[in-house]
Amino acid sequence: MDQPITEQIIREHLDANPESGRALLHDPQYAAETHRLRLVLNHLDEALTDEGLTGEARHRVGARLAAAWLGTDAAHARAQFAKQLIGQGEVRVPAELL
């Protein structure tokens, strides 16, 4: 039996972003965010089905939401690198952001 679209989307996102998969197992906050995303994706899929979107279109929309909601490993790595540079004083943060 096929997985529901929501489960496919989350599984694909975690497969494409292995650090996210590790965070899901070891970071309670990330696990909670993933659970909330699962609930939102279920409601979104139901609404898009009611609007007559195909399974492929619903999958594409859900995958975009998952990437935006959970972020990608590459985005997280860039954020960590920027944080490291700021911490080392190599990049100055404008005073209004502090």
Tab-separated table of C-alpha atoms in Angstrom:
chain	number	residue	atom	x	y	z
A	1	MET	CA	0.000	0.000	0.000
A	2	ASP	CA	1.275	3.470	-0.865
A	3	GLN	CA	2.198	5.931	1.844
A	4	PRO	CA	-0.057	8.959	2.206
A	5	ILE	CA	1.322	12.035	0.426
A	6	THR	CA	2.208	13.650	3.764
A	7	GLU	CA	4.412	10.740	4.801
A	8	GLN	CA	6.028	10.603	1.355
A	9	ILE	CA	6.873	14.297	1.516
A	10	ILE	CA	8.418	14.087	4.974
A	11	ARG	CA	10.349	10.906	4.119
A	12	GLU	CA	11.696	12.456	0.895
A	13	HIS	CA	12.741	15.607	2.751
A	14	LEU	CA	14.555	13.596	5.416
A	15	ASP	CA	16.205	11.369	2.796
A	16	ALA	CA	17.468	14.456	0.947
A	17	ASN	CA	18.626	16.109	4.194
A	18	PRO	CA	20.334	13.508	6.413
A	19	GLU	CA	21.173	16.022	9.149
A	20	SER	CA	17.466	16.757	9.437
A	21	GLY	CA	16.865	13.036	9.918
A	22	ARG	CA	19.392	12.974	12.748
A	23	ALA	CA	17.822	16.069	14.285
A	24	LEU	CA	14.431	14.366	14.160
A	25	LEU	CA	15.828	11.555	16.298
A	26	HIS	CA	17.902	13.624	18.733
A	27	ASP	CA	16.362	17.107	18.939
A	28	PRO	CA	12.971	17.290	20.676
A	29	GLN	CA	12.234	20.731	19.268
A	30	TYR	CA	12.914	19.576	15.693
A	31	ALA	CA	10.802	16.475	16.289
A	32	ALA	CA	7.945	18.678	17.503
A	33	GLU	CA	8.278	20.931	14.443
A	34	THR	CA	8.187	17.872	12.186
A	35	HIS	CA	5.061	16.632	13.963
A	36	ARG	CA	3.380	20.034	13.540
A	37	LEU	CA	4.359	20.012	9.865
A	38	ARG	CA	2.801	16.567	9.483
A	39	LEU	CA	-0.492	17.906	10.865
A	40	VAL	CA	-0.371	20.968	8.600
A	41	LEU	CA	0.455	18.846	5.540
A	42	ASN	CA	-2.480	16.549	6.288
A	43	HIS	CA	-4.863	19.524	6.419
A	44	LEU	CA	-3.270	21.079	3.340
A	45	ASP	CA	-3.578	17.840	1.370
A	46	GLU	CA	-7.237	17.530	2.342
A	47	ALA	CA	-7.940	21.121	1.274
A	48	LEU	CA	-6.077	20.735	-2.019
A	49	THR	CA	-7.922	17.484	-2.727
A	50	ASP	CA	-11.230	19.255	-2.112
A	51	GLU	CA	-10.095	21.950	-4.566
A	52	GLY	CA	-9.511	19.281	-7.202
A	53	LEU	CA	-5.708	19.323	-7.438
A	54	THR	CA	-4.037	16.182	-8.700
A	55	GLY	CA	-1.887	14.038	-6.440
A	56	GLU	CA	1.221	15.250	-8.263
A	57	ALA	CA	0.305	18.917	-7.726
A	58	ARG	CA	-0.548	18.302	-4.058
A	59	HIS	CA	2.816	16.565	-3.628
A	60	ARG	CA	4.739	19.482	-5.191
A	61	VAL	CA	2.957	22.051	-2.997
A	62	GLY	CA	3.509	19.962	0.137
A	63	ALA	CA	7.193	19.416	-0.664
A	64	ARG	CA	7.716	23.167	-1.046
A	65	LEU	CA	6.041	23.772	2.296
A	66	ALA	CA	8.175	21.071	3.969
A	67	ALA	CA	11.413	22.569	2.625
A	68	ALA	CA	10.398	26.042	3.794
A	69	TRP	CA	9.159	24.813	7.196
A	70	LEU	CA	12.003	22.463	8.098
A	71	GLY	CA	14.801	24.040	6.077
A	72	THR	CA	17.468	22.081	4.282
A	73	ASP	CA	20.839	20.815	5.441
A	74	ALA	CA	22.516	23.318	3.108
A	75	ALA	CA	20.555	26.238	4.588
A	76	HIS	CA	21.344	25.095	8.126
A	77	ALA	CA	25.048	24.736	7.259
A	78	ARG	CA	25.123	28.269	5.816
A	79	ALA	CA	23.468	29.623	8.964
A	80	GLN	CA	25.956	27.799	11.211
A	81	PHE	CA	28.886	29.089	9.124
A	82	ALA	CA	27.599	32.667	9.339
A	83	LYS	CA	27.106	32.276	13.089
A	84	GLN	CA	30.680	31.017	13.401
A	85	LEU	CA	32.063	33.966	11.416
A	86	ILE	CA	30.107	36.421	13.552
A	87	GLY	CA	31.359	34.703	16.712
A	88	GLN	CA	34.950	35.008	15.524
A	89	GLY	CA	34.464	38.697	14.786
A	90	GLU	CA	35.142	38.185	11.079
A	91	VAL	CA	31.726	39.565	10.182
A	92	ARG	CA	30.234	42.542	11.926
A	93	VAL	CA	26.564	42.530	12.755
A	94	PRO	CA	24.802	45.884	12.411
A	95	ALA	CA	24.055	47.328	15.850
A	96	GLU	CA	20.290	47.309	15.215
A	97	LEU	CA	20.366	43.514	14.870
A	98	LEU	CA	22.045	42.945	18.226
